[in-house]
Structures are given as structure tokens and as C-alpha cells.
mmCIF file of C-alpha atoms in Angstrom:
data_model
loop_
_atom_site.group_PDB
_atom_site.id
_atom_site.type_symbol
_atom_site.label_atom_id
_atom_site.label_comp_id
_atom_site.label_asym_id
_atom_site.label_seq_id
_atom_site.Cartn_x
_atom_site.Cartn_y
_atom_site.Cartn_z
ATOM 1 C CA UNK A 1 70.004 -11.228 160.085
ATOM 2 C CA UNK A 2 72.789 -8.908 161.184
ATOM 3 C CA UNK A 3 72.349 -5.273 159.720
ATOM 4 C CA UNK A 4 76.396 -4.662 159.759
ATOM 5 C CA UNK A 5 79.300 -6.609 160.579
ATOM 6 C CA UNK A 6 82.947 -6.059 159.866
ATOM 7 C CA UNK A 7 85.673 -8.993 160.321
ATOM 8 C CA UNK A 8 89.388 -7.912 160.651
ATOM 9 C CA UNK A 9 88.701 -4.180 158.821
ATOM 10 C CA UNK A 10 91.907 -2.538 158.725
ATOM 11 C CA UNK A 11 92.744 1.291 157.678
ATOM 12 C CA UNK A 12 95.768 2.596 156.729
ATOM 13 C CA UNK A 13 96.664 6.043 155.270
ATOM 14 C CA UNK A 14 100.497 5.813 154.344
ATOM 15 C CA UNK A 15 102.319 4.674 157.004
ATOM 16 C CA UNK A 16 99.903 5.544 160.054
ATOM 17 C CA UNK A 17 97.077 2.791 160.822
ATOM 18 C CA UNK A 18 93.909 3.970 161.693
ATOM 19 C CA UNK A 19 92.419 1.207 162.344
ATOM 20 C CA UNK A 20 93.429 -1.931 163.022
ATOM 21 C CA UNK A 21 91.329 -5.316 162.837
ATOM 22 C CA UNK A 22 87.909 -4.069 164.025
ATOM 23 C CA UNK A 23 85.189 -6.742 164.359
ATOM 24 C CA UNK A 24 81.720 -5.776 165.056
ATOM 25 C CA UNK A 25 78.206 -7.039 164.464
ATOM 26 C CA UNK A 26 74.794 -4.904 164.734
ATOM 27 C CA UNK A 27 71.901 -6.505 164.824
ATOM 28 C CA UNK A 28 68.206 -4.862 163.884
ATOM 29 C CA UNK A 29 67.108 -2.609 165.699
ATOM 30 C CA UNK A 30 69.847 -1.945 167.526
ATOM 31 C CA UNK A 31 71.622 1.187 168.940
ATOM 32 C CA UNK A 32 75.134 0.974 169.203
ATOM 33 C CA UNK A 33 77.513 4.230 170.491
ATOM 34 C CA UNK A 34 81.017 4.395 170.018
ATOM 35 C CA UNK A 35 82.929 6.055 172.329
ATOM 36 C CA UNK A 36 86.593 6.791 173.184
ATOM 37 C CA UNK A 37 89.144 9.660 172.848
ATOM 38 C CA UNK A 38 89.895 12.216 169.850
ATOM 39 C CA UNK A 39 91.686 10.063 167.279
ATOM 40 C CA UNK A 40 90.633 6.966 168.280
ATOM 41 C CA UNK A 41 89.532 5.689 164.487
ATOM 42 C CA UNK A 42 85.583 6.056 165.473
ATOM 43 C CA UNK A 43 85.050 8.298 162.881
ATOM 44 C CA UNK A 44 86.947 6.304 160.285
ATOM 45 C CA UNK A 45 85.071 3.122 161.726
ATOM 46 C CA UNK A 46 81.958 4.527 160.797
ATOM 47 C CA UNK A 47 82.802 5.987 157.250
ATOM 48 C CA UNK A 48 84.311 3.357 156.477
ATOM 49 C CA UNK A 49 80.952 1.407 156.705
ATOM 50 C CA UNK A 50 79.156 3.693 153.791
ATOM 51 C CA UNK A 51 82.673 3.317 151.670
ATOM 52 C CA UNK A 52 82.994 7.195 152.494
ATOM 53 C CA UNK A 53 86.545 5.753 153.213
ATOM 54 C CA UNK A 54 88.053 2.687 151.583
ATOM 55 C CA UNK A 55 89.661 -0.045 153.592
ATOM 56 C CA UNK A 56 92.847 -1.570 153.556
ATOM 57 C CA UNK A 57 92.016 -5.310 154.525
ATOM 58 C CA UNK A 58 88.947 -6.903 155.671
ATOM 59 C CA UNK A 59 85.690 -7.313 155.439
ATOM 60 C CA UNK A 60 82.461 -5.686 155.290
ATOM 61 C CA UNK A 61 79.163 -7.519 155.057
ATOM 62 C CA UNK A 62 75.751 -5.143 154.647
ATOM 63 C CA UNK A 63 72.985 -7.625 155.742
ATOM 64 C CA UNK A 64 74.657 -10.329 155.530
ATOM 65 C CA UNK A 65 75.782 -9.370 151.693
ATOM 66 C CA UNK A 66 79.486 -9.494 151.131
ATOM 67 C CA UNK A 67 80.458 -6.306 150.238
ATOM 68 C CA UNK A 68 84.300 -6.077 150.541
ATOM 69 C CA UNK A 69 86.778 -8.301 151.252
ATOM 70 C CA UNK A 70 89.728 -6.482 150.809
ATOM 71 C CA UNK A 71 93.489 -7.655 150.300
ATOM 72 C CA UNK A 72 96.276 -4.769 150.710
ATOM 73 C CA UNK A 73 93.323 -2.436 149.622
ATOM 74 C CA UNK A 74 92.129 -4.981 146.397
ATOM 75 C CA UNK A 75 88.703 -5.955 146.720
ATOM 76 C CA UNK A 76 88.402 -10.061 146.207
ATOM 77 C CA UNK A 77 84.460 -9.741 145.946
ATOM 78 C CA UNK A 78 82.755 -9.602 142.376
ATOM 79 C CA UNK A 79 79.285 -7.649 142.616
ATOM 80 C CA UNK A 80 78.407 -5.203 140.182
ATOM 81 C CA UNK A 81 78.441 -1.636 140.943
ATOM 82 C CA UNK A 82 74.335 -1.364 140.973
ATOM 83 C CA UNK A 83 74.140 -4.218 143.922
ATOM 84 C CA UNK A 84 76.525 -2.598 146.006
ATOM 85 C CA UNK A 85 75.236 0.978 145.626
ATOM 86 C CA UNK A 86 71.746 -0.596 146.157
ATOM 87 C CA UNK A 87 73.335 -1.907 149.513
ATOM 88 C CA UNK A 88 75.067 1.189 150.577
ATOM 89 C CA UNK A 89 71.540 3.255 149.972
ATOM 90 C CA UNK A 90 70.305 1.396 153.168
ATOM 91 C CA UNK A 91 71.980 3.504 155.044
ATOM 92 C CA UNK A 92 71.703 7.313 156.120
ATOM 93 C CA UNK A 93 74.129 8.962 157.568
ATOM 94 C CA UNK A 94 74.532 12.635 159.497
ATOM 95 C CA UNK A 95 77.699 14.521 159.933
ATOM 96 C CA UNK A 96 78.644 16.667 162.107
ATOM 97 C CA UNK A 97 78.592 19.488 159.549
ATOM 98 C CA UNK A 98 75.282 19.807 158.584
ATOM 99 C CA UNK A 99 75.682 20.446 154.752
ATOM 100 C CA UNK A 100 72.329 21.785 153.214
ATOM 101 C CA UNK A 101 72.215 23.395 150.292
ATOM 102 C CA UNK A 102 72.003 27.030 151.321
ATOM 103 C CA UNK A 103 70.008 27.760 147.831
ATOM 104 C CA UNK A 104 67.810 25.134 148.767
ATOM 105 C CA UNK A 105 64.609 25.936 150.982
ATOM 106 C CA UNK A 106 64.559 23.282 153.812
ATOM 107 C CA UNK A 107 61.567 20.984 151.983
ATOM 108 C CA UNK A 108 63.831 21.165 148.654
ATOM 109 C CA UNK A 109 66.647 20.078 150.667
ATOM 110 C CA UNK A 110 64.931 17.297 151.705
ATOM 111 C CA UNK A 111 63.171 15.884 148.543
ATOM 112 C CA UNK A 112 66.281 16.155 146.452
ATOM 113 C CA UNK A 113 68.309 13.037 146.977
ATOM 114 C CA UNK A 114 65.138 11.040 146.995
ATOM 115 C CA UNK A 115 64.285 12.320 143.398
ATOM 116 C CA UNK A 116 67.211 12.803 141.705
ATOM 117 C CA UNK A 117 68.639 8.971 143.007
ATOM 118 C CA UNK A 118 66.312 6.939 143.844
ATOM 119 C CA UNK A 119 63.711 8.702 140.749
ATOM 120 C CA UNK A 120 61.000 8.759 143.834
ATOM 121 C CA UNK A 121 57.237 10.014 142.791
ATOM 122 C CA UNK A 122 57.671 13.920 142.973
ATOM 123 C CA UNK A 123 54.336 14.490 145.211
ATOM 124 C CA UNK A 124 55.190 11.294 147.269
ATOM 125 C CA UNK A 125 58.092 12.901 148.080
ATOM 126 C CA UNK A 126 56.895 16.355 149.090
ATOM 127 C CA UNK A 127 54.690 14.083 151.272
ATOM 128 C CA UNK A 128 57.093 12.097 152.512
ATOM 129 C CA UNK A 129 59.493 14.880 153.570
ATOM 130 C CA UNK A 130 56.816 17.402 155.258
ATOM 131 C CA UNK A 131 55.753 13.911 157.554
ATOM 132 C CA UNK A 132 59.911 13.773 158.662
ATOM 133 C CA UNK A 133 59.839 17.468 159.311
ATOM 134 C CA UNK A 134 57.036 17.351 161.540
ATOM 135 C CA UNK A 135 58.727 14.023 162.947
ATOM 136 C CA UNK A 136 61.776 16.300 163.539
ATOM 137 C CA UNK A 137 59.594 19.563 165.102
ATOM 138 C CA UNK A 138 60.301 21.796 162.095
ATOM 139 C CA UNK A 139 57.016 21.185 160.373
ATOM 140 C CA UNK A 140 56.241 25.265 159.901
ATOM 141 C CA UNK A 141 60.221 25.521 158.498
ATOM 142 C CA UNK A 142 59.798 24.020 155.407
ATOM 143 C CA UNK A 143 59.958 27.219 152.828
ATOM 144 C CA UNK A 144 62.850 28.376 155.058
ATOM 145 C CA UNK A 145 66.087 28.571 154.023
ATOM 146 C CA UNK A 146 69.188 27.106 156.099
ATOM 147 C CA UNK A 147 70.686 30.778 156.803
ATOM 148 C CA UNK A 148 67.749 31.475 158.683
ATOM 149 C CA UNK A 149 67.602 28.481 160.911
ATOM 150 C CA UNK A 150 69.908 27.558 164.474
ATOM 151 C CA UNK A 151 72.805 24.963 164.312
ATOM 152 C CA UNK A 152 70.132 22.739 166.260
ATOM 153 C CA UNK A 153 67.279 22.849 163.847
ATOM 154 C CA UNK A 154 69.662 22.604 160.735
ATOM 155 C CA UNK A 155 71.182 19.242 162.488
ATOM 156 C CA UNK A 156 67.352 18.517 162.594
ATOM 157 C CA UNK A 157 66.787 19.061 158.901
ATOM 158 C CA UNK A 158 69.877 17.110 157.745
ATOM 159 C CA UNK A 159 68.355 13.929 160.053
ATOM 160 C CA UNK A 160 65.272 14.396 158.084
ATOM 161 C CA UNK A 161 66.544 15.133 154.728
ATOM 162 C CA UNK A 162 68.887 11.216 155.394
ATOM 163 C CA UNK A 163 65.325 9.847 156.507
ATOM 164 C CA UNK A 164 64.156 10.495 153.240
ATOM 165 C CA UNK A 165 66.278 8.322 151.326
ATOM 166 C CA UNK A 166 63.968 5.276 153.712
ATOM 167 C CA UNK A 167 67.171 3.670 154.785
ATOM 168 C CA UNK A 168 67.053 0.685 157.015
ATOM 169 C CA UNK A 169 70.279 2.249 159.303
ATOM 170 C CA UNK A 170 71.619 5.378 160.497
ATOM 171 C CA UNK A 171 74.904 6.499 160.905
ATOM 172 C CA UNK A 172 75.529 9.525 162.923
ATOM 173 C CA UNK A 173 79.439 11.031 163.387
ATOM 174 C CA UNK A 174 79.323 13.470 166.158
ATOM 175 C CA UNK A 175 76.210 14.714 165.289
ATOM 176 C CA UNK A 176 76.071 17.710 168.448
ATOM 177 C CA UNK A 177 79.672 18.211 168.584
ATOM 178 C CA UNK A 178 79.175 21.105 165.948
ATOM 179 C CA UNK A 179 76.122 22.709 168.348
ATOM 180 C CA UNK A 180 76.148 25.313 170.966
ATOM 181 C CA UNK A 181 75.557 23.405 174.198
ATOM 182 C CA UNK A 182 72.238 24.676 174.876
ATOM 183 C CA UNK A 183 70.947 23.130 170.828
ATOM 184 C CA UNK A 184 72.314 19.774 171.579
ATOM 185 C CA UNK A 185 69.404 18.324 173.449
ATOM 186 C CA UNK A 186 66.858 19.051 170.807
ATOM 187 C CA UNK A 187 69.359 17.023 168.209
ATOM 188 C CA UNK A 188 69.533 13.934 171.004
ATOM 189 C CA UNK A 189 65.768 14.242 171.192
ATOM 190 C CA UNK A 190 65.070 13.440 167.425
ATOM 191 C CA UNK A 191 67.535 10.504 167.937
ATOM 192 C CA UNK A 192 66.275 8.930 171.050
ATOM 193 C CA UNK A 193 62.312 9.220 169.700
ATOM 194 C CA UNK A 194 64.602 7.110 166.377
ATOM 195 C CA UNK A 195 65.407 4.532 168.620
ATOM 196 C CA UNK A 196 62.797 4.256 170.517
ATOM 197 C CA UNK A 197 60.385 3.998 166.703
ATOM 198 C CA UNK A 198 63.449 0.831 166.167
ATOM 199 C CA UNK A 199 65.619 2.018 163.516
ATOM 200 C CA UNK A 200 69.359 0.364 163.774
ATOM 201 C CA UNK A 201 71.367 3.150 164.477
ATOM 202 C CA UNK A 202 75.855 3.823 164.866
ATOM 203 C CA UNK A 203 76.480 6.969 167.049
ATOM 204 C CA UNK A 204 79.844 8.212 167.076
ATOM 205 C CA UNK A 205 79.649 10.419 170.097
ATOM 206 C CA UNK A 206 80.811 12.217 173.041
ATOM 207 C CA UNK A 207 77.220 12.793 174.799
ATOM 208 C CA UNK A 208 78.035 9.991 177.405
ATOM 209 C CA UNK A 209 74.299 10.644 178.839
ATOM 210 C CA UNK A 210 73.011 9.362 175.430
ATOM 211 C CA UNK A 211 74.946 6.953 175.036
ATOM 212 C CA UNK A 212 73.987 5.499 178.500
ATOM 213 C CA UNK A 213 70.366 6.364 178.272
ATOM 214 C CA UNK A 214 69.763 5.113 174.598
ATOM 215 C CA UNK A 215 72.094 2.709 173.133
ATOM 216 C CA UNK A 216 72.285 -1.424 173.464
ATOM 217 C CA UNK A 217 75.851 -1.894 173.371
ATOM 218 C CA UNK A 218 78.627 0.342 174.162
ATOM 219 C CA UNK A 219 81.760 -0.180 172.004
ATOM 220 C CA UNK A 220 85.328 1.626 173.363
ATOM 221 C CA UNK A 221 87.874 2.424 170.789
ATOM 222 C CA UNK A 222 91.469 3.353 171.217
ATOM 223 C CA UNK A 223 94.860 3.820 169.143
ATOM 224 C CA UNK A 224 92.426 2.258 166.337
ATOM 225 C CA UNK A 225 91.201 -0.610 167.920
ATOM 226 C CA UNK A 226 87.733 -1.979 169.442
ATOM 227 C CA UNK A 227 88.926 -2.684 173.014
ATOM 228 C CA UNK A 228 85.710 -3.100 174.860
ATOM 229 C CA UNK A 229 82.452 -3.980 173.912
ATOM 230 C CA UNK A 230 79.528 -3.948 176.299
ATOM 231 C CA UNK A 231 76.019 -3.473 177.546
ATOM 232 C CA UNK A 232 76.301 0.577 179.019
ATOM 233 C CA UNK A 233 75.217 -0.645 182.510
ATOM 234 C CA UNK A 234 77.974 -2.878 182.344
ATOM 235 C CA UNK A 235 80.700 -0.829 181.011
ATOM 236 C CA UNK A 236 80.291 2.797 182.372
ATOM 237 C CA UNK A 237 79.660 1.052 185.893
ATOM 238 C CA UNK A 238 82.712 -1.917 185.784
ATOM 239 C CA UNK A 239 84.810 -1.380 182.526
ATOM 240 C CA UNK A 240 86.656 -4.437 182.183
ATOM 241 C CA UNK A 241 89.562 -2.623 180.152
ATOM 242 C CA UNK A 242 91.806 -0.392 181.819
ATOM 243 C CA UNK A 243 92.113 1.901 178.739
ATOM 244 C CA UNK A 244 88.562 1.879 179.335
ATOM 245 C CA UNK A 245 88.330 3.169 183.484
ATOM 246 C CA UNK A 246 90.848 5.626 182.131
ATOM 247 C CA UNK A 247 88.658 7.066 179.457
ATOM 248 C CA UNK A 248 85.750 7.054 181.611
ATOM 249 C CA UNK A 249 87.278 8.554 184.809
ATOM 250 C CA UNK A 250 88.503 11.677 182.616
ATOM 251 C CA UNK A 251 85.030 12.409 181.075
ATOM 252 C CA UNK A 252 82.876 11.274 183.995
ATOM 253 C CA UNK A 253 85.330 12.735 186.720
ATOM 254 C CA UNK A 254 84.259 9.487 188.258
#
């Protein structure tokens, strides 16, 4: 059973297209980067997955459950709004901003989504979320609150606190590219011990070490458009795509 796969998606915000018939499976359990230059539609790929943005035409299936199947932005599929939140609540997702609640210690943070949407077990929770903070390295920040903590260790806390909700996927839009250079390998740590535990994961990202290192597949966007798709041995060493060389000789100096 595929986790995600998108047939023909389409974006379009006025006159500008965003992005333009993007197919793409992922499988369980696997890792899957996307990579390419600013503007590309990666970002929009992505968010368009969780219906944080709502596609034009195309469709969306969430495994292997029709979710969308959209006609000049009409949806042609009939499920009721419980079955397709349920669907969308398999999957986490991390920004690049980090978002906590600032009037929230770090544990509250944490347990709040998991209470107050998915009516979780109060103690479970409290449980539950001091087991992903140690799982994160932030075990003795729990009655902390976000002002007091470094862009790297909040990034850390808003991994755990989308943990929490027990989704099946993870989504993750540029999750370093708000960090000071020397916090970003502590954030790429937490996701490469992720990967390595299984979870299906989406990277949006411009860490072309991680994306070599951890994922499965490598998929190149440009102008909107999934141009490449390939194993990272395969495409950072012979890029079939010559949007693709061109990418990677600019970042790589290769």
C-alpha cells in the first residue's frame, strides 16, 4: 500500500501556475527529499498534500483512499468531512517556523493537539510526550518555555510535539533553513534517527548532505514541475535532466 500518491495535481493562484501535473508515489517507510531551486513549487507540493493548500486539478490519494479529485478546483469525490480529516491526521508535519505557543511550557506544547483533537487519555499523553522529548534530546526541557530555548532545540520540540499526534508520515518544509548553521545538525539528527526507526517521511530541503545520506528517492522540481526522479546515488552522481546537472553544479560547485 502506497502511503501518498498524487496523479496530475495542478496549482494555480490567479494566473501564475505553481504547479503543474505532479505525479508521485511514496511507499512505507520511505524517505523521499525534494530538491530544486527557490520557487520551484516544493513547498506548495508538500502543503498541498495536508490540504494546507487546495488544488486546482488532480488527484490526491492518502493510502490508497481517494481524497481529491479535483476539476477546475471542484472536488468530484464524496467522503464526509470526518473520513477525510481522519486521513489527513496521519500525517505530521514541521515548518520551517517553529510555531510553539510561547505561553505554553514545552511538555504543554506538546500534549495539546493530542488532547484537545484527538480527546487522548490526559496521563497517556504526558507519557507519551516526555518519551518524544527524550527521543528528541530535550528530556530535562520540558517545564521550559520556548523563549528560553535555541532555534535548534525549538525545531526539536515542534518534531516532537507533530510526533504526538502518532501519525503514520511526516512532512517536513525546510525544516533548518530557519537555524543558525551551527543548530542545523542537531535538527538533521532527530530526522535521520526517524528514518532510520522507519517512519515515511517528505523533506523539502536544501541540506543536499541529508538528502544524499538519508533519503530513498530523490525528486527534482523546477518552474513547478517534477523533472527527475531518482535513487540519490543515481541522480547527484549522473542526473539524467539537464535542469537537473544545472541545479546540482550551482549548489555542489561540482
Amino acid at each position: 500500500m502506497s502511503m501518498i500518491r498524487t496523479e496530475n495535481l495542478c496549482k494555480d493562484f490567479g494566473d501564475l501556475k505553481v504547479l503543474k501535473n505532479c505525479s508521485l508515489t511514496i511507499e512505507q517507510g520511505e524517505v523521499v527529499c525534494l530538491i530544486g531551486p527557490s520557487g520551484a513549487g516544493k513547498s506548495t507540493y508538500l502543503r498541498s498534500l495536508n490540504h494546507l493548500e487546495t488544488i486546482t486539478e488532480g488527484k490526491l490519494w492518502v493510502e490508497d483512499k481517494l481524497l481529491d479529485d479535483r476539476v477546475n478546483g471542484v472536488n468530484q469525490v464524496k467522503i464526509t468531512p470526518q473520513e477525510r480529516q481522519a486521513a489527513l491526521l496521519e500525517m505530521g508535519m514541521v515548518f520551517q517556523r517553529f510555531n510553539l505557543f510561547p505561553h505554553l511550557t514545552v511538555l504543554e506544547n506538546i500534549m495539546l493537539a493530542p488532547i484537545t483533537v484527538k480527546k487522548r487519555d490526559k496521563a497517556e499523553t504526558e507519557q507519551l510526550a516526555r518519551e518524544l522529548l527524550a527521543k528528541v534530546g530535550l528530556h530535562e526541557k520540558a517545564d521550559v518555555y520556548p523563549g528560553k530555548l535555541s532555534g535548534g532545540q525549538q525545531q526539536r520540540v515542534a518534531i516532537a510535539r507533530a510526533l504526538a499526534m502518532q501519525p503514520k508520515m511526516m512532512l517536513f518544509d525546510e525544516p533548518t533553513s530557519a537555524l543558525d548553521p551551527e543548530l542545523v545538525g542537531e535538527v538533521l539528527q532527530v530526522m535521520k534517527n526517524l528514518a532510520a526507526d522507519g517512519m515515511t517521511m517528505i523533506v523539502v530541503t536544501h541540506e543536499m548532505g541529508f538528502a544524499k545520506e538519508v533519503s530513498d528517492r530523490v525528486v527534482f522540481m523546477y518552474d513547478g514541475a517534477i523533472l527527475e526522479v531518482d535513487t540519490p546515488e543515481k541522480l547527484f552522481t549522473n542526473p539524467s535532466n539537464e535542469r537537473t546537472r544545472t541545479f546540482l553544479h550551482s549548489v555542489l560547485n561540482v
